[in-house]
Tab-separated table of C-alpha atoms and ligand atoms in Angstrom:
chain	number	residue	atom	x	y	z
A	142	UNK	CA	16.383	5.086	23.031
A	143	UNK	CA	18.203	1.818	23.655
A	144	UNK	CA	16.139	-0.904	22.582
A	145	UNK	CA	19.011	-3.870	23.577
A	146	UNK	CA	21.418	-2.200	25.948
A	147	UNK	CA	20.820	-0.254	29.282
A	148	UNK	CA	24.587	0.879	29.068
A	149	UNK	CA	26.338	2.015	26.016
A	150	UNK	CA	29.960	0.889	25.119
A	151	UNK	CA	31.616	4.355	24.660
A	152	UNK	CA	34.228	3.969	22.529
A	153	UNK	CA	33.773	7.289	21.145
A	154	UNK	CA	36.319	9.838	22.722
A	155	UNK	CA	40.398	9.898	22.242
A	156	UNK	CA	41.831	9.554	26.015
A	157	UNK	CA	44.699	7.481	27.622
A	158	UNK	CA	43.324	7.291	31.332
A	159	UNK	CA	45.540	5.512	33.825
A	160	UNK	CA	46.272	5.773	37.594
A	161	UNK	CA	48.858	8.887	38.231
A	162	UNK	CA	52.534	7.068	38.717
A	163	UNK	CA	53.828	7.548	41.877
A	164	UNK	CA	56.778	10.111	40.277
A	165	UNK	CA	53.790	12.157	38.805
A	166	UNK	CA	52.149	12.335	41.792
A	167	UNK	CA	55.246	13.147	44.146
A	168	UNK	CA	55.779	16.290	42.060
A	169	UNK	CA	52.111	17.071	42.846
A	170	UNK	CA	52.846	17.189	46.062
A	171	UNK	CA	55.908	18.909	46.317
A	172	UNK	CA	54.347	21.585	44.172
A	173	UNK	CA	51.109	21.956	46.598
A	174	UNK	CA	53.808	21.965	49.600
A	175	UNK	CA	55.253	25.252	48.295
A	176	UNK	CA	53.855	28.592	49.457
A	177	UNK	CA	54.392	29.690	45.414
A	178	UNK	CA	51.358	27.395	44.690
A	179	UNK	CA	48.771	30.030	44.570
A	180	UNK	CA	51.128	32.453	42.285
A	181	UNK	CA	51.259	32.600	38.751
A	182	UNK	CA	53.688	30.815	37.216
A	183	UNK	CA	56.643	32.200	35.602
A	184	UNK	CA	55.708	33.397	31.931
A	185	UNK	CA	56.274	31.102	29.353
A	186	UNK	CA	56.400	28.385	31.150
A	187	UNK	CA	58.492	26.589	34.359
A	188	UNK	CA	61.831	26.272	33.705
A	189	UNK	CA	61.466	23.021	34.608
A	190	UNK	CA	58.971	21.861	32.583
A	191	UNK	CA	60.899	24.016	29.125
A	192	UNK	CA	63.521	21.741	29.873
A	193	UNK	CA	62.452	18.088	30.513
A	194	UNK	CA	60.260	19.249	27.061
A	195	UNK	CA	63.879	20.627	25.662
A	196	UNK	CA	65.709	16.896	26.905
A	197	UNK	CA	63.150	15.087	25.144
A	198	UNK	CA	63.051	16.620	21.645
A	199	UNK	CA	67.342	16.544	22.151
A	200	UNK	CA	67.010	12.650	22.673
A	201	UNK	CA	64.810	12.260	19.668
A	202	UNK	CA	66.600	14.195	17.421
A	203	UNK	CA	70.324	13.798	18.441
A	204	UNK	CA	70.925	18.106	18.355
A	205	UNK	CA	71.052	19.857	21.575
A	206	UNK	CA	67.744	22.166	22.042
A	207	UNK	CA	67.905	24.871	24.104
A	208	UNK	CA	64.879	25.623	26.667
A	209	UNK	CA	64.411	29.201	25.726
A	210	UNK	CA	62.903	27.999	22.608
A	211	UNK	CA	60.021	26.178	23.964
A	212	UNK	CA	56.752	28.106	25.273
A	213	UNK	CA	54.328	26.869	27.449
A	214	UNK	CA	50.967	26.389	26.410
A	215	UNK	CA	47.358	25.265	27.802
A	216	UNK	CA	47.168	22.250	25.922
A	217	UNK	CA	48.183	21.274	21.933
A	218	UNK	CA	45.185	22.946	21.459
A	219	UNK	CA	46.247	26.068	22.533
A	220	UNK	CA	49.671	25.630	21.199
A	221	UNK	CA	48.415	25.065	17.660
A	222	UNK	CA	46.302	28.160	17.914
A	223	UNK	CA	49.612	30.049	19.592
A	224	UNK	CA	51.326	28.621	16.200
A	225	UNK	CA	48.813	29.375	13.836
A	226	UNK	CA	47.980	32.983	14.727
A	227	UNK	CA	51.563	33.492	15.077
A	228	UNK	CA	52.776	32.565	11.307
A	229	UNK	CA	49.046	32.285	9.609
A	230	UNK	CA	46.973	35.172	10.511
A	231	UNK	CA	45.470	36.666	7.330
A	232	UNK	CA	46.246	33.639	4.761
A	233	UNK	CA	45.418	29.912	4.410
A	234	UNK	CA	46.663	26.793	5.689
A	235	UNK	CA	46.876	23.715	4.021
A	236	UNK	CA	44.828	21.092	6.245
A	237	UNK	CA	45.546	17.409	4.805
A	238	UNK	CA	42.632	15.739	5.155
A	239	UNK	CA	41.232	13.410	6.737
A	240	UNK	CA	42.484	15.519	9.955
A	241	UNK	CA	41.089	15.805	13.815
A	242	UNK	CA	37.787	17.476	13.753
A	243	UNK	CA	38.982	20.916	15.460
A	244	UNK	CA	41.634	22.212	13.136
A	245	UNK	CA	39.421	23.732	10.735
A	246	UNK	CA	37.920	26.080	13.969
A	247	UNK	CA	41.019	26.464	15.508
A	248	UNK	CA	42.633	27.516	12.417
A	249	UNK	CA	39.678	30.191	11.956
A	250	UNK	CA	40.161	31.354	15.756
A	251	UNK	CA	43.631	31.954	14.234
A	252	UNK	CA	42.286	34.335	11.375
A	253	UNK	CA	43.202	32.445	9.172
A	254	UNK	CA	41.239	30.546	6.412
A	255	UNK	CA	41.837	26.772	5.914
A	256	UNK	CA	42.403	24.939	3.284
A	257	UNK	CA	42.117	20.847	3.180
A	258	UNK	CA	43.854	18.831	0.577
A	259	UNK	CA	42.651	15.383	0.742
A	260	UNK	CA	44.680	12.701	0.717
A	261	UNK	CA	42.595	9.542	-0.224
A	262	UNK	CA	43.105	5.417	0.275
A	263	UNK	CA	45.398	4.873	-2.327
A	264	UNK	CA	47.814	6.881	-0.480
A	265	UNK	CA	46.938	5.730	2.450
A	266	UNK	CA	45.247	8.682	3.166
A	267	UNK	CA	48.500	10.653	3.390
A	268	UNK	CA	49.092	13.838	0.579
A	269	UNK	CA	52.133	14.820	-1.064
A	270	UNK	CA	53.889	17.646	-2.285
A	271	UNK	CA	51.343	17.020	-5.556
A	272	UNK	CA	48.627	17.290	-3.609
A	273	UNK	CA	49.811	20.104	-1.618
A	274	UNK	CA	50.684	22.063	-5.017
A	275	UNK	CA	47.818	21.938	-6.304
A	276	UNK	CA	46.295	23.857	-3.316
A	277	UNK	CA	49.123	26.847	-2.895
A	278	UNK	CA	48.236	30.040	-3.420
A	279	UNK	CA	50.035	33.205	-3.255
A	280	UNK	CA	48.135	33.607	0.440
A	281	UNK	CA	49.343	30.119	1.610
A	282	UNK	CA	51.128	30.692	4.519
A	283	UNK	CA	51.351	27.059	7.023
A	284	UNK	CA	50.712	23.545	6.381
A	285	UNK	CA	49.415	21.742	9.237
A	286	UNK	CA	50.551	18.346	9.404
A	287	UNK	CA	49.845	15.527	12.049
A	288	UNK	CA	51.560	12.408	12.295
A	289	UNK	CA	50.159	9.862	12.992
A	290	UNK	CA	47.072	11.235	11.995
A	291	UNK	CA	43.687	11.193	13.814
A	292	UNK	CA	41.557	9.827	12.647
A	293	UNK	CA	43.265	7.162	10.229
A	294	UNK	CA	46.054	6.274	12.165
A	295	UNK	CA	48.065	7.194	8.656
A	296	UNK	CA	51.982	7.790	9.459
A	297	UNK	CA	54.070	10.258	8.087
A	298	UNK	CA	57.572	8.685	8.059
A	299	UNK	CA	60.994	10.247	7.333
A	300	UNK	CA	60.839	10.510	3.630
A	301	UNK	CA	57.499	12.086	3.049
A	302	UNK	CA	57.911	14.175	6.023
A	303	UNK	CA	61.237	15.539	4.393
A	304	UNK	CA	59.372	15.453	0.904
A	305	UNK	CA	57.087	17.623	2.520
A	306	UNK	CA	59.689	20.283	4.008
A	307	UNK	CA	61.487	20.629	1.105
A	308	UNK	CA	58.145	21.321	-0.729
A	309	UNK	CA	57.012	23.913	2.442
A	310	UNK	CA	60.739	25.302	2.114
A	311	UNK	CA	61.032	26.199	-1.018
A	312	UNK	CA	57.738	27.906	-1.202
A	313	UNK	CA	58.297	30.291	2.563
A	314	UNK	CA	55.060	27.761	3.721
A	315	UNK	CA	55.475	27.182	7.800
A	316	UNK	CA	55.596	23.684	8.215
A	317	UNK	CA	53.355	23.355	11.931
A	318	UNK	CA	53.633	19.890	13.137
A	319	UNK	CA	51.261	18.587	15.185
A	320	UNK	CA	53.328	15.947	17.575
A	321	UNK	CA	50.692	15.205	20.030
A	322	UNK	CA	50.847	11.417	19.154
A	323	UNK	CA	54.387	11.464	18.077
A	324	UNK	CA	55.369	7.502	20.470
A	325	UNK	CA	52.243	5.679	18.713
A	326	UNK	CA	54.021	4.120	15.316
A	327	UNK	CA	56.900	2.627	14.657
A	328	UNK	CA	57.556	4.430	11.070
A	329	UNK	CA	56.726	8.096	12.801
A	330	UNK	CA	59.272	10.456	11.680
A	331	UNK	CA	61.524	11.654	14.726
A	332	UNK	CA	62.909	14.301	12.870
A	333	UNK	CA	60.957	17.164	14.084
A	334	UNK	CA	62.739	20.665	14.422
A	335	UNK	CA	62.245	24.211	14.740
A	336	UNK	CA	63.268	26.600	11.926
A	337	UNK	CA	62.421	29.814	10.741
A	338	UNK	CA	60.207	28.017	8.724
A	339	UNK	CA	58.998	25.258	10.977
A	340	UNK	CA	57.556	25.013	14.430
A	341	UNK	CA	56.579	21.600	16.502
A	342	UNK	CA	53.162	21.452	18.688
A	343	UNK	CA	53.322	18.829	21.714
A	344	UNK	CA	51.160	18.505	24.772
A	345	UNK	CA	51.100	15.823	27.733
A	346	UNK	CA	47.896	14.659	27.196
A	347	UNK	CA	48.291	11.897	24.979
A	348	UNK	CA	51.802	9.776	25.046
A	349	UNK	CA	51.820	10.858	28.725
A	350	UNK	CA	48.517	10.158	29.516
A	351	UNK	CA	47.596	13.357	30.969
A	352	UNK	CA	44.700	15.154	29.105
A	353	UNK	CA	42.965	16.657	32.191
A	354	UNK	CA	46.439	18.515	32.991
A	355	UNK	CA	45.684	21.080	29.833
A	356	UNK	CA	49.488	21.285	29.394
A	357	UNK	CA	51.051	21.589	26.258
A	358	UNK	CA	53.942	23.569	24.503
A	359	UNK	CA	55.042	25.084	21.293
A	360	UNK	CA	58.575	24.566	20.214
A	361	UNK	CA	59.733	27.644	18.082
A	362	UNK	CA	63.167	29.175	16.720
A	363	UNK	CA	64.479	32.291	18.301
A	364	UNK	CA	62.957	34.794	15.733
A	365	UNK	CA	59.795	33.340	16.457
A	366	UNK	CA	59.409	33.343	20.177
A	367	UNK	CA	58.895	36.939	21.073
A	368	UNK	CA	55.083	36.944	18.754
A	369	UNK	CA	54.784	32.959	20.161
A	370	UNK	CA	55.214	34.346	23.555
A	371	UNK	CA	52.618	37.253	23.108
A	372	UNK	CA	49.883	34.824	21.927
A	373	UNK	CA	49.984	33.006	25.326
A	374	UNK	CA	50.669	35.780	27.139
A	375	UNK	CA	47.301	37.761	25.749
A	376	UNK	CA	45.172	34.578	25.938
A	377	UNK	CA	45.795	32.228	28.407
A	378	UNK	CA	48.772	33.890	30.402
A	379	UNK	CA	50.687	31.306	32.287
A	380	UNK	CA	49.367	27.659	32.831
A	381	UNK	CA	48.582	26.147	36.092
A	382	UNK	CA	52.246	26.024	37.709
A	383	UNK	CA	51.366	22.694	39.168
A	384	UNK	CA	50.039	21.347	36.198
A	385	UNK	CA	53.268	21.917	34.659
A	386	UNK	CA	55.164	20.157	37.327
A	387	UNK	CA	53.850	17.701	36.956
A	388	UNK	CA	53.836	16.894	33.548
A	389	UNK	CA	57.723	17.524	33.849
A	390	UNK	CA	57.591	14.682	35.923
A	391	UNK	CA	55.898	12.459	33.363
A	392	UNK	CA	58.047	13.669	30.400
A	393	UNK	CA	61.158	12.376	32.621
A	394	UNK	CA	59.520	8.713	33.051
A	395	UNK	CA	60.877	7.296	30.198
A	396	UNK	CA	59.981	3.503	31.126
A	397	UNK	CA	56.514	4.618	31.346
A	398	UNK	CA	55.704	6.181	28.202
A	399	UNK	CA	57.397	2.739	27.168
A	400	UNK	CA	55.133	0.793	28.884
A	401	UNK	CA	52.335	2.500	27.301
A	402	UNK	CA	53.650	2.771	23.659
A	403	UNK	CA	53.845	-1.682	23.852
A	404	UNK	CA	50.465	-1.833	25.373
A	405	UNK	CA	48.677	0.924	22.678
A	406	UNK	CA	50.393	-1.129	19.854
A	407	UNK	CA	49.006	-4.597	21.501
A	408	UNK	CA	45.469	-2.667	21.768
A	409	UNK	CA	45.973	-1.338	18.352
A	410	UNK	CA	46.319	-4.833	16.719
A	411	UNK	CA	43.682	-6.409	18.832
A	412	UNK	CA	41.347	-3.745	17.579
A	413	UNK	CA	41.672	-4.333	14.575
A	414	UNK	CA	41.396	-8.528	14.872
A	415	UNK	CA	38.160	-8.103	16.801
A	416	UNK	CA	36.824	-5.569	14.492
A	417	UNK	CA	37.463	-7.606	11.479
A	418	UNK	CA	34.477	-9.822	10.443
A	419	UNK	CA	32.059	-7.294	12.083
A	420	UNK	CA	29.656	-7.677	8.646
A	421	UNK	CA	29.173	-4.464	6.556
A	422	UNK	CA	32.233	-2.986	8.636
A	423	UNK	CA	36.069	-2.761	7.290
A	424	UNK	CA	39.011	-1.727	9.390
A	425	UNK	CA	40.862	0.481	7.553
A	426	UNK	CA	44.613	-0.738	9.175
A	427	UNK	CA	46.160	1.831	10.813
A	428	UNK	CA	49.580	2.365	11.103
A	429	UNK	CA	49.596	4.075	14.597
A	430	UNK	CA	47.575	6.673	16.713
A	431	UNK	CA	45.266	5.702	19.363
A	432	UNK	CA	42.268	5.072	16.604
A	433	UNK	CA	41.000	2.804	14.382
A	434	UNK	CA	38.298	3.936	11.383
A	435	UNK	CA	35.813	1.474	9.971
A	436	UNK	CA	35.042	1.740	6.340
A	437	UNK	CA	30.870	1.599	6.830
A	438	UNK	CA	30.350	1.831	3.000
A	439	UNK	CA	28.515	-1.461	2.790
A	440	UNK	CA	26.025	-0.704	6.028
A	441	UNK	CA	25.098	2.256	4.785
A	442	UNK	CA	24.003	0.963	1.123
A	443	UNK	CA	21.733	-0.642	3.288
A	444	UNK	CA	20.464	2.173	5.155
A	445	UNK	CA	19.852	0.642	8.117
A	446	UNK	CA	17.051	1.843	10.416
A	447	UNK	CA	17.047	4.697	7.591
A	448	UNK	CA	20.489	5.864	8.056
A	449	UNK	CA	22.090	6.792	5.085
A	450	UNK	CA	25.309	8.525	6.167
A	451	UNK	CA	27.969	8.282	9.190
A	452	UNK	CA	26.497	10.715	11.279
A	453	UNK	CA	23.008	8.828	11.138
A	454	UNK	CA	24.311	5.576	11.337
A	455	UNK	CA	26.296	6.495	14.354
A	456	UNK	CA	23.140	7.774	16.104
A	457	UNK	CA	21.301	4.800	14.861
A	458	UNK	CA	24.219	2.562	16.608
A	459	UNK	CA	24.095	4.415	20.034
A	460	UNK	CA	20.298	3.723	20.122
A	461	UNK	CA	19.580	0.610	19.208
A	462	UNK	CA	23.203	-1.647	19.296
A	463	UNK	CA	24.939	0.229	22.597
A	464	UNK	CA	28.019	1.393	20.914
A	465	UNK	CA	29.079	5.040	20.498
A	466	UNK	CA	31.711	6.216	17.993
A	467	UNK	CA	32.557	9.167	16.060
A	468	UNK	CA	31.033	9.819	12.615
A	469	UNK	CA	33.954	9.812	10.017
A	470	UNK	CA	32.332	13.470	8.446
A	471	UNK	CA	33.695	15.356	11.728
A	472	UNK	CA	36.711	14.435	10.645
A	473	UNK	CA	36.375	14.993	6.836
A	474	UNK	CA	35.812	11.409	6.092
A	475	UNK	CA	32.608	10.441	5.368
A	476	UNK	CA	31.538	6.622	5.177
A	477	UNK	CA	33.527	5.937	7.906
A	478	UNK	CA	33.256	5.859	11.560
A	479	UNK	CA	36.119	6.078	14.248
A	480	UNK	CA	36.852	3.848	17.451
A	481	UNK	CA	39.344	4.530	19.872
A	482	UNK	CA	41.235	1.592	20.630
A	483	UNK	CA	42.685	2.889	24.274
A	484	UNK	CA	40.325	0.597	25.804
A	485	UNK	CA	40.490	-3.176	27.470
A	486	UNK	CA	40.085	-5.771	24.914
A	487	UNK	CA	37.425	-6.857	26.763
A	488	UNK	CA	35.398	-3.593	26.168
A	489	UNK	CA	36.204	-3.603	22.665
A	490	UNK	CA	34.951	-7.465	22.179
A	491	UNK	CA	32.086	-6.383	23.590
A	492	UNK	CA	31.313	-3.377	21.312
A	493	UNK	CA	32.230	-6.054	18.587
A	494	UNK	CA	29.709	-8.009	19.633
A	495	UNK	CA	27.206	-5.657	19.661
A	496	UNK	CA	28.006	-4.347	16.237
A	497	UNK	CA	27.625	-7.642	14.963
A	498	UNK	CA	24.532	-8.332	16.060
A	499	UNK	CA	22.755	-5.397	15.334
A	500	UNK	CA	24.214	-5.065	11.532
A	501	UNK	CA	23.257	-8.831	11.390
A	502	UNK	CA	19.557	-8.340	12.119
A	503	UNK	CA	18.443	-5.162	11.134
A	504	UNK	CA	15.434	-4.359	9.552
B	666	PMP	N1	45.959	17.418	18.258
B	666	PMP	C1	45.307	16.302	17.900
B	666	PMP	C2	45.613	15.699	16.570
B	666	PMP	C3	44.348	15.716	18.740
B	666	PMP	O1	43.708	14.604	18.343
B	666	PMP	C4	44.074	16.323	19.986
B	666	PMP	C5	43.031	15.781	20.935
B	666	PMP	N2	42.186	14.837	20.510
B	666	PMP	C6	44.780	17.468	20.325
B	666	PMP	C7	45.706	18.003	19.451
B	666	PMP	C8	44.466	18.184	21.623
B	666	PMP	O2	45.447	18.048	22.573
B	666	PMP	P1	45.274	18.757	23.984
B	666	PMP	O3	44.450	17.873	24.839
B	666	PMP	O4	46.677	18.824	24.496
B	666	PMP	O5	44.679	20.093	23.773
């Protein structure tokens, strides 16, 4: 029931939507022009697709990385879940937390039990090899880490993500990153690799704006790609062959994925100055993602329309001010909610607006 608003300002789900750039949708085309179209595509992946994936991760890290070593997935999703069952099944994983509200499932789909080791404000919600410690056991087997982070926005940079390898080395823990977000953040480590003892998760759908594609990839060392290869294989089997032209296409258009890192940041920062002053609501700055969590501590002492955590409060804000977001619990961090900033700052003024209002005359 919306008592103000016959529309509500959705600013609740994690997409980059744009128009499909003409190179995208040429290879669309030529794809649909070939009579292969209808055929599965080859196993693992197009060799097209392995190696615009293999180019990119070469430019990023400066070392030559050879195609064979990437697999093609149906999604990050799917890729983390490829990772996971592939290095986890039958232990635990160490989930920092706050972390994106499906890892705990997907983790379980893996057979494997997780683990989250919270990493709180004062560390800017990031954990540490101390942290991490704390939480090994004999059974640990990965440690999931995703930079920057969803919900928080918190960035891993090169020295704690090293920190953190040389803690998951030492101990034979898989370090699985999570690189879905890897362009949003200036301090986000570039280092990624593939070891024995690491493996890197990426997908198109969010620094290449193509989430309805379902393409993704895991990027594992030789020892590893056999079992990595038998987990899509047995689930998914090959992904849509057009799909993955396409998003070949879109890793190649360097410009663009420019284009979109400036104008995230400039939405990123203009979140945050329109969400500041909201009363009872504090940005929590983040350092990059596509996200932006409000510390709702104050509205909730007052309980407004009788909501006394996130997940109420966010129900009580759909209804009665127009806005939806996600409650901070989903995503292990309660008190909060989450906004995604991918939107016009027009859109986001207006939710603003809204807020303020309602939290102004409650009750
Ligand atoms: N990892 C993280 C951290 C995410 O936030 C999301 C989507 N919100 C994904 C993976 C899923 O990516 P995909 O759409 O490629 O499955």
């Amino acid at each position: 029931m919306s008592t103000a608003y016959p529309d509500v300002v959705d600013l609740a789900s994690g997409q980059i939507v744009e128009p499909l750039s003409p190179a995208v949708r040429a290879a669309f085309d030529k794809a649909l022009d070939s009579d292969r179209t209808s055929a599965y595509a080859p196993a693992y992946g197009d060799p097209d697709l392995r190696t615009a994936v293999a180019d990119h991760y070469a430019v990023r890290t400066g070392t030559p990385v050879d195609p064979e070593h990437i697999t093609v997935t149906a999604g990050a999703r799917h890729g983390l879940l490829v990772a996971l069952s592939t290095v986890a099944h039958g232990g635990e994983v160490l989930v920092p937390r706050p972390h994106w509200s499906h890892y705990p499932a997907v983790v379980r789909r893996a057979g494997a039990r997780p683990v989250p080791v919270d990493g709180g404000a004062g560390t800017g919600w990031r954990v540490g090899p101390a942290e991490l410690e704390a939480a090994r056991t004999e059974r640990t087997r990965a440690l999931l880490l995703n930079s920057p982070v969803n919900p928080t926005g918190a960035v891993y940079d090169e020295s704690r993500v090293r920190a953190l390898r040389e803690w998951a080395g030492a101990h034979g823990i898989c370090l699985i990153t999570d690189d879905i977000y890897w362009a949003y953040g200036d301090a986000v480590d570039r280092g990624v690799r593939a070891s024995a003892h690491e493996i890197v998760v990426g997908g198109a759908s969010k620094v290449y704006a193509l989430a309805g594609l379902r393409v993704g990839w895991v990027w594992g060392a030789p020892e590893l790609s056999a079992a990595l290869r038998d987990a899509v294989e047995y689930t998914t089997g090959p992904v849509c062959g057009t799909s993955q032209l396409a998003a070949a296409a879109a890793l190649r258009e360097t410009h663009a994925v420019a284009a979109r890192v400036g104008g995230l940041a400039a939405r990123r920062e203009a979140a945050v100055r329109i969400m500041t002053g909201i009363p009872l609501l504090e940005p929590v700055a983040p350092a990059g993602g596509i996200y932006l969590c409000l510390d709702a501590t104050e509205a909730l002492s007052r309980q407004p329309h009788g909501a006394r955590d996130d997940v109420a409060l966010c129900r009580v804000l759909a209804e009665r001010a127009g806005v939806r977001l996600r409650a901070g619990s989903t995503f292990g961090m309660p008190g909060h909610l989450r906004l995604c900033v991918a939107e016009e700052a027009d859109t986001l003024a207006e939710a603003a607006r809204r807020l303020s209002g309602f939290l102004t005359t409650f009750n």
